[in-house]
PDB file of C-alpha atoms and ligand atoms in Angstrom:
ATOM      1  CA  UNK R   1    -164.552 -32.706 111.563  1.00  0.00           C
ATOM      2  CA  UNK R   2    -163.272 -31.651 114.973  1.00  0.00           C
ATOM      3  CA  UNK R   3    -162.489 -34.610 117.125  1.00  0.00           C
ATOM      4  CA  UNK R   4    -161.489 -34.124 120.719  1.00  0.00           C
ATOM      5  CA  UNK R   5    -157.696 -34.048 120.955  1.00  0.00           C
ATOM      6  CA  UNK R   6    -157.748 -36.144 124.118  1.00  0.00           C
ATOM      7  CA  UNK R   7    -159.832 -38.800 122.391  1.00  0.00           C
ATOM      8  CA  UNK R   8    -157.370 -39.020 119.513  1.00  0.00           C
ATOM      9  CA  UNK R   9    -154.504 -39.143 121.967  1.00  0.00           C
ATOM     10  CA  UNK R  10    -156.148 -41.913 123.980  1.00  0.00           C
ATOM     11  CA  UNK R  11    -156.917 -43.909 120.856  1.00  0.00           C
ATOM     12  CA  UNK R  12    -153.278 -43.754 119.801  1.00  0.00           C
ATOM     13  CA  UNK R  13    -152.087 -44.578 123.290  1.00  0.00           C
ATOM     14  CA  UNK R  14    -154.352 -47.632 123.393  1.00  0.00           C
ATOM     15  CA  UNK R  15    -153.207 -48.764 119.980  1.00  0.00           C
ATOM     16  CA  UNK R  16    -149.572 -48.542 121.100  1.00  0.00           C
ATOM     17  CA  UNK R  17    -150.298 -50.459 124.278  1.00  0.00           C
ATOM     18  CA  UNK R  18    -152.134 -53.190 122.412  1.00  0.00           C
ATOM     19  CA  UNK R  19    -149.136 -53.533 120.127  1.00  0.00           C
ATOM     20  CA  UNK R  20    -146.771 -53.765 123.070  1.00  0.00           C
ATOM     21  CA  UNK R  21    -145.276 -50.279 122.773  1.00  0.00           C
ATOM     22  CA  UNK R  22    -144.905 -47.823 125.588  1.00  0.00           C
ATOM     23  CA  UNK R  23    -145.746 -44.184 125.114  1.00  0.00           C
ATOM     24  CA  UNK R  24    -142.318 -42.843 126.087  1.00  0.00           C
ATOM     25  CA  UNK R  25    -141.920 -39.063 126.581  1.00  0.00           C
ATOM     26  CA  UNK R  26    -140.241 -38.848 123.153  1.00  0.00           C
ATOM     27  CA  UNK R  27    -143.058 -40.701 121.446  1.00  0.00           C
ATOM     28  CA  UNK R  28    -145.588 -38.727 123.437  1.00  0.00           C
ATOM     29  CA  UNK R  29    -144.228 -35.382 122.211  1.00  0.00           C
ATOM     30  CA  UNK R  30    -144.136 -36.632 118.633  1.00  0.00           C
ATOM     31  CA  UNK R  31    -147.714 -37.882 118.811  1.00  0.00           C
ATOM     32  CA  UNK R  32    -148.887 -34.617 120.415  1.00  0.00           C
ATOM     33  CA  UNK R  33    -147.160 -32.635 117.694  1.00  0.00           C
ATOM     34  CA  UNK R  34    -148.856 -34.721 115.005  1.00  0.00           C
ATOM     35  CA  UNK R  35    -152.258 -34.268 116.635  1.00  0.00           C
ATOM     36  CA  UNK R  36    -151.815 -30.514 116.987  1.00  0.00           C
ATOM     37  CA  UNK R  37    -150.797 -30.158 113.364  1.00  0.00           C
ATOM     38  CA  UNK R  38    -153.399 -32.592 112.154  1.00  0.00           C
ATOM     39  CA  UNK R  39    -154.702 -30.167 109.550  1.00  0.00           C
ATOM     40  CA  UNK R  40    -151.320 -29.892 107.880  1.00  0.00           C
ATOM     41  CA  UNK R  41    -149.339 -32.432 105.908  1.00  0.00           C
ATOM     42  CA  UNK R  42    -145.787 -32.149 107.189  1.00  0.00           C
ATOM     43  CA  UNK R  43    -142.520 -33.669 106.069  1.00  0.00           C
ATOM     44  CA  UNK R  44    -140.399 -35.490 108.661  1.00  0.00           C
ATOM     45  CA  UNK R  45    -138.013 -32.531 109.073  1.00  0.00           C
ATOM     46  CA  UNK R  46    -140.890 -30.143 109.780  1.00  0.00           C
ATOM     47  CA  UNK R  47    -142.282 -32.532 112.369  1.00  0.00           C
ATOM     48  CA  UNK R  48    -138.829 -32.775 113.917  1.00  0.00           C
ATOM     49  CA  UNK R  49    -138.511 -28.966 114.179  1.00  0.00           C
ATOM     50  CA  UNK R  50    -141.903 -28.733 115.893  1.00  0.00           C
ATOM     51  CA  UNK R  51    -141.038 -31.606 118.238  1.00  0.00           C
ATOM     52  CA  UNK R  52    -137.716 -29.959 119.069  1.00  0.00           C
ATOM     53  CA  UNK R  53    -139.504 -26.716 119.956  1.00  0.00           C
ATOM     54  CA  UNK R  54    -141.381 -28.599 122.627  1.00  0.00           C
ATOM     55  CA  UNK R  55    -138.531 -30.765 123.783  1.00  0.00           C
ATOM     56  CA  UNK R  56    -135.036 -29.729 122.639  1.00  0.00           C
ATOM     57  CA  UNK R  57    -133.449 -32.957 123.847  1.00  0.00           C
ATOM     58  CA  UNK R  58    -135.136 -35.115 121.216  1.00  0.00           C
ATOM     59  CA  UNK R  59    -132.971 -36.037 118.281  1.00  0.00           C
ATOM     60  CA  UNK R  60    -133.871 -36.390 114.625  1.00  0.00           C
ATOM     61  CA  UNK R  61    -133.263 -40.149 114.621  1.00  0.00           C
ATOM     62  CA  UNK R  62    -135.736 -40.616 117.472  1.00  0.00           C
ATOM     63  CA  UNK R  63    -138.427 -38.680 115.628  1.00  0.00           C
ATOM     64  CA  UNK R  64    -137.753 -40.705 112.452  1.00  0.00           C
ATOM     65  CA  UNK R  65    -137.953 -43.964 114.389  1.00  0.00           C
ATOM     66  CA  UNK R  66    -141.170 -42.871 116.054  1.00  0.00           C
ATOM     67  CA  UNK R  67    -142.684 -41.947 112.688  1.00  0.00           C
ATOM     68  CA  UNK R  68    -141.673 -45.355 111.309  1.00  0.00           C
ATOM     69  CA  UNK R  69    -143.264 -47.074 114.264  1.00  0.00           C
ATOM     70  CA  UNK R  70    -146.464 -45.040 114.014  1.00  0.00           C
ATOM     71  CA  UNK R  71    -146.611 -45.842 110.334  1.00  0.00           C
ATOM     72  CA  UNK R  72    -146.261 -49.572 110.976  1.00  0.00           C
ATOM     73  CA  UNK R  73    -149.145 -49.345 113.426  1.00  0.00           C
ATOM     74  CA  UNK R  74    -151.277 -47.463 110.902  1.00  0.00           C
ATOM     75  CA  UNK R  75    -151.399 -44.432 113.148  1.00  0.00           C
ATOM     76  CA  UNK R  76    -149.816 -42.208 110.547  1.00  0.00           C
ATOM     77  CA  UNK R  77    -149.842 -42.521 106.811  1.00  0.00           C
ATOM     78  CA  UNK R  78    -146.879 -41.595 104.671  1.00  0.00           C
ATOM     79  CA  UNK R  79    -148.075 -39.839 101.553  1.00  0.00           C
ATOM     80  CA  UNK R  80    -145.700 -39.754  98.610  1.00  0.00           C
ATOM     81  CA  UNK R  81    -145.362 -36.248  97.267  1.00  0.00           C
ATOM     82  CA  UNK R  82    -144.253 -34.955  93.939  1.00  0.00           C
ATOM     83  CA  UNK R  83    -141.112 -33.259  95.266  1.00  0.00           C
ATOM     84  CA  UNK R  84    -139.905 -36.631  96.572  1.00  0.00           C
ATOM     85  CA  UNK R  85    -140.451 -35.704 100.227  1.00  0.00           C
ATOM     86  CA  UNK R  86    -143.238 -37.700 101.812  1.00  0.00           C
ATOM     87  CA  UNK R  87    -145.779 -36.001 104.034  1.00  0.00           C
ATOM     88  CA  UNK R  88    -147.162 -37.569 107.169  1.00  0.00           C
ATOM     89  CA  UNK R  89    -150.820 -37.631 108.025  1.00  0.00           C
ATOM     90  CA  UNK R  90    -152.539 -38.886 111.130  1.00  0.00           C
ATOM     91  CA  UNK R  91    -154.948 -41.710 110.369  1.00  0.00           C
ATOM     92  CA  UNK R  92    -158.384 -40.997 111.789  1.00  0.00           C
ATOM     93  CA  UNK R  93    -159.108 -43.784 114.204  1.00  0.00           C
ATOM     94  CA  UNK R  94    -162.812 -43.963 113.770  1.00  0.00           C
ATOM     95  CA  UNK R  95    -164.177 -45.558 110.644  1.00  0.00           C
ATOM     96  CA  UNK R  96    -166.743 -42.799 110.190  1.00  0.00           C
ATOM     97  CA  UNK R  97    -163.984 -40.451 109.094  1.00  0.00           C
ATOM     98  CA  UNK R  98    -163.338 -40.856 105.432  1.00  0.00           C
ATOM     99  CA  UNK R  99    -160.233 -38.988 104.452  1.00  0.00           C
ATOM    100  CA  UNK R 100    -159.356 -38.434 100.842  1.00  0.00           C
ATOM    101  CA  UNK R 101    -156.675 -36.488  99.089  1.00  0.00           C
ATOM    102  CA  UNK R 102    -156.933 -34.120  96.196  1.00  0.00           C
ATOM    103  CA  UNK R 103    -153.610 -34.099  94.392  1.00  0.00           C
ATOM    104  CA  UNK R 104    -153.004 -31.318  91.898  1.00  0.00           C
ATOM    105  CA  UNK R 105    -151.050 -32.817  89.044  1.00  0.00           C
ATOM    106  CA  UNK R 106    -149.964 -29.353  88.000  1.00  0.00           C
ATOM    107  CA  UNK R 107    -148.429 -27.835  91.166  1.00  0.00           C
ATOM    108  CA  UNK R 108    -148.264 -30.985  93.321  1.00  0.00           C
ATOM    109  CA  UNK R 109    -150.358 -29.549  96.150  1.00  0.00           C
ATOM    110  CA  UNK R 110    -152.251 -32.106  98.247  1.00  0.00           C
ATOM    111  CA  UNK R 111    -155.454 -31.151  99.972  1.00  0.00           C
ATOM    112  CA  UNK R 112    -157.073 -33.358 102.565  1.00  0.00           C
ATOM    113  CA  UNK R 113    -160.833 -33.627 102.532  1.00  0.00           C
ATOM    114  CA  UNK R 114    -163.204 -35.502 104.775  1.00  0.00           C
ATOM    115  CA  UNK R 115    -166.376 -36.566 103.075  1.00  0.00           C
ATOM    116  CA  UNK R 116    -168.513 -39.622 103.706  1.00  0.00           C
ATOM    117  CA  UNK R 117    -168.661 -40.302  99.968  1.00  0.00           C
ATOM    118  CA  UNK R 118    -167.914 -44.005 100.208  1.00  0.00           C
ATOM    119  CA  UNK R 119    -170.374 -44.993 102.910  1.00  0.00           C
ATOM    120  CA  UNK R 120    -172.813 -46.767 100.595  1.00  0.00           C
ATOM    121  CA  UNK R 121    -170.103 -48.361  98.483  1.00  0.00           C
ATOM    122  CA  UNK R 122    -168.288 -49.641 101.556  1.00  0.00           C
ATOM    123  CA  UNK R 123    -171.454 -51.091 103.019  1.00  0.00           C
ATOM    124  CA  UNK R 124    -172.055 -52.922  99.758  1.00  0.00           C
ATOM    125  CA  UNK R 125    -168.443 -54.189  99.600  1.00  0.00           C
ATOM    126  CA  UNK R 126    -168.589 -55.433 103.195  1.00  0.00           C
ATOM    127  CA  UNK R 127    -171.798 -57.313 102.467  1.00  0.00           C
ATOM    128  CA  UNK R 128    -171.012 -58.668  99.016  1.00  0.00           C
ATOM    129  CA  UNK R 129    -167.404 -59.615  99.651  1.00  0.00           C
ATOM    130  CA  UNK R 130    -167.761 -60.306 103.362  1.00  0.00           C
ATOM    131  CA  UNK R 131    -164.807 -58.036 103.908  1.00  0.00           C
ATOM    132  CA  UNK R 132    -164.370 -55.759 106.903  1.00  0.00           C
ATOM    133  CA  UNK R 133    -162.955 -52.448 105.747  1.00  0.00           C
ATOM    134  CA  UNK R 134    -160.628 -50.918 108.311  1.00  0.00           C
ATOM    135  CA  UNK R 135    -159.006 -48.044 106.473  1.00  0.00           C
ATOM    136  CA  UNK R 136    -158.972 -46.627 103.001  1.00  0.00           C
ATOM    137  CA  UNK R 137    -156.617 -44.658 100.859  1.00  0.00           C
ATOM    138  CA  UNK R 138    -157.935 -42.711  97.953  1.00  0.00           C
ATOM    139  CA  UNK R 139    -156.348 -39.870  96.072  1.00  0.00           C
ATOM    140  CA  UNK R 140    -158.083 -37.927  93.371  1.00  0.00           C
ATOM    141  CA  UNK R 141    -155.698 -36.584  90.759  1.00  0.00           C
ATOM    142  CA  UNK R 142    -156.640 -33.358  89.079  1.00  0.00           C
ATOM    143  CA  UNK R 143    -156.077 -29.616  88.876  1.00  0.00           C
ATOM    144  CA  UNK R 144    -156.442 -27.412  91.957  1.00  0.00           C
ATOM    145  CA  UNK R 145    -158.494 -24.248  92.071  1.00  0.00           C
ATOM    146  CA  UNK R 146    -155.449 -21.989  91.974  1.00  0.00           C
ATOM    147  CA  UNK R 147    -154.001 -23.702  88.924  1.00  0.00           C
ATOM    148  CA  UNK R 148    -157.397 -23.748  87.250  1.00  0.00           C
ATOM    149  CA  UNK R 149    -157.512 -19.959  87.495  1.00  0.00           C
ATOM    150  CA  UNK R 150    -153.885 -19.385  86.651  1.00  0.00           C
ATOM    151  CA  UNK R 151    -153.624 -21.700  83.712  1.00  0.00           C
ATOM    152  CA  UNK R 152    -157.045 -20.992  82.346  1.00  0.00           C
ATOM    153  CA  UNK R 153    -158.169 -24.610  82.493  1.00  0.00           C
ATOM    154  CA  UNK R 154    -161.827 -25.016  81.833  1.00  0.00           C
ATOM    155  CA  UNK R 155    -163.922 -27.687  83.444  1.00  0.00           C
ATOM    156  CA  UNK R 156    -165.255 -30.401  81.238  1.00  0.00           C
ATOM    157  CA  UNK R 157    -162.217 -30.459  79.009  1.00  0.00           C
TER     158      UNK R 157
HETATM  159 ZN1   ZN W   1    -152.284 -26.770  91.477  1.00  0.00          ZN
END
């Protein structure tokens, strides 16, 4: 699950270059912040606060624009959240990373998991439909462990 930070950073940098974008200092700080907080799903304001800690001269609009750009390039994913504030998640560049989300329909918590559960299915799809899968987005809806305990849900119901 641990991927070298420099590798991720280089991948993103290359993707930007290929798309004709420059990695400006503002973008660079935003990307670094996203990589460092890769294990958390943050809202735009939280990302902005972290970016500002590293470079106080960067404004909110710049961070928003950078997030928009990164989203267009499929570098980050915007995940709709129950409270109406979307969270941002870095897209794993390599296809071997299969990221899924577990969304608790009771408390709204989203957990990110990385499991190669679709490997066989994807191989079959690529062969049968002659379709090259680049990314995937899959969210399981259910009840989280905490809510299961608290609310006395029982499995199999
Ligand atoms: Zn829950």
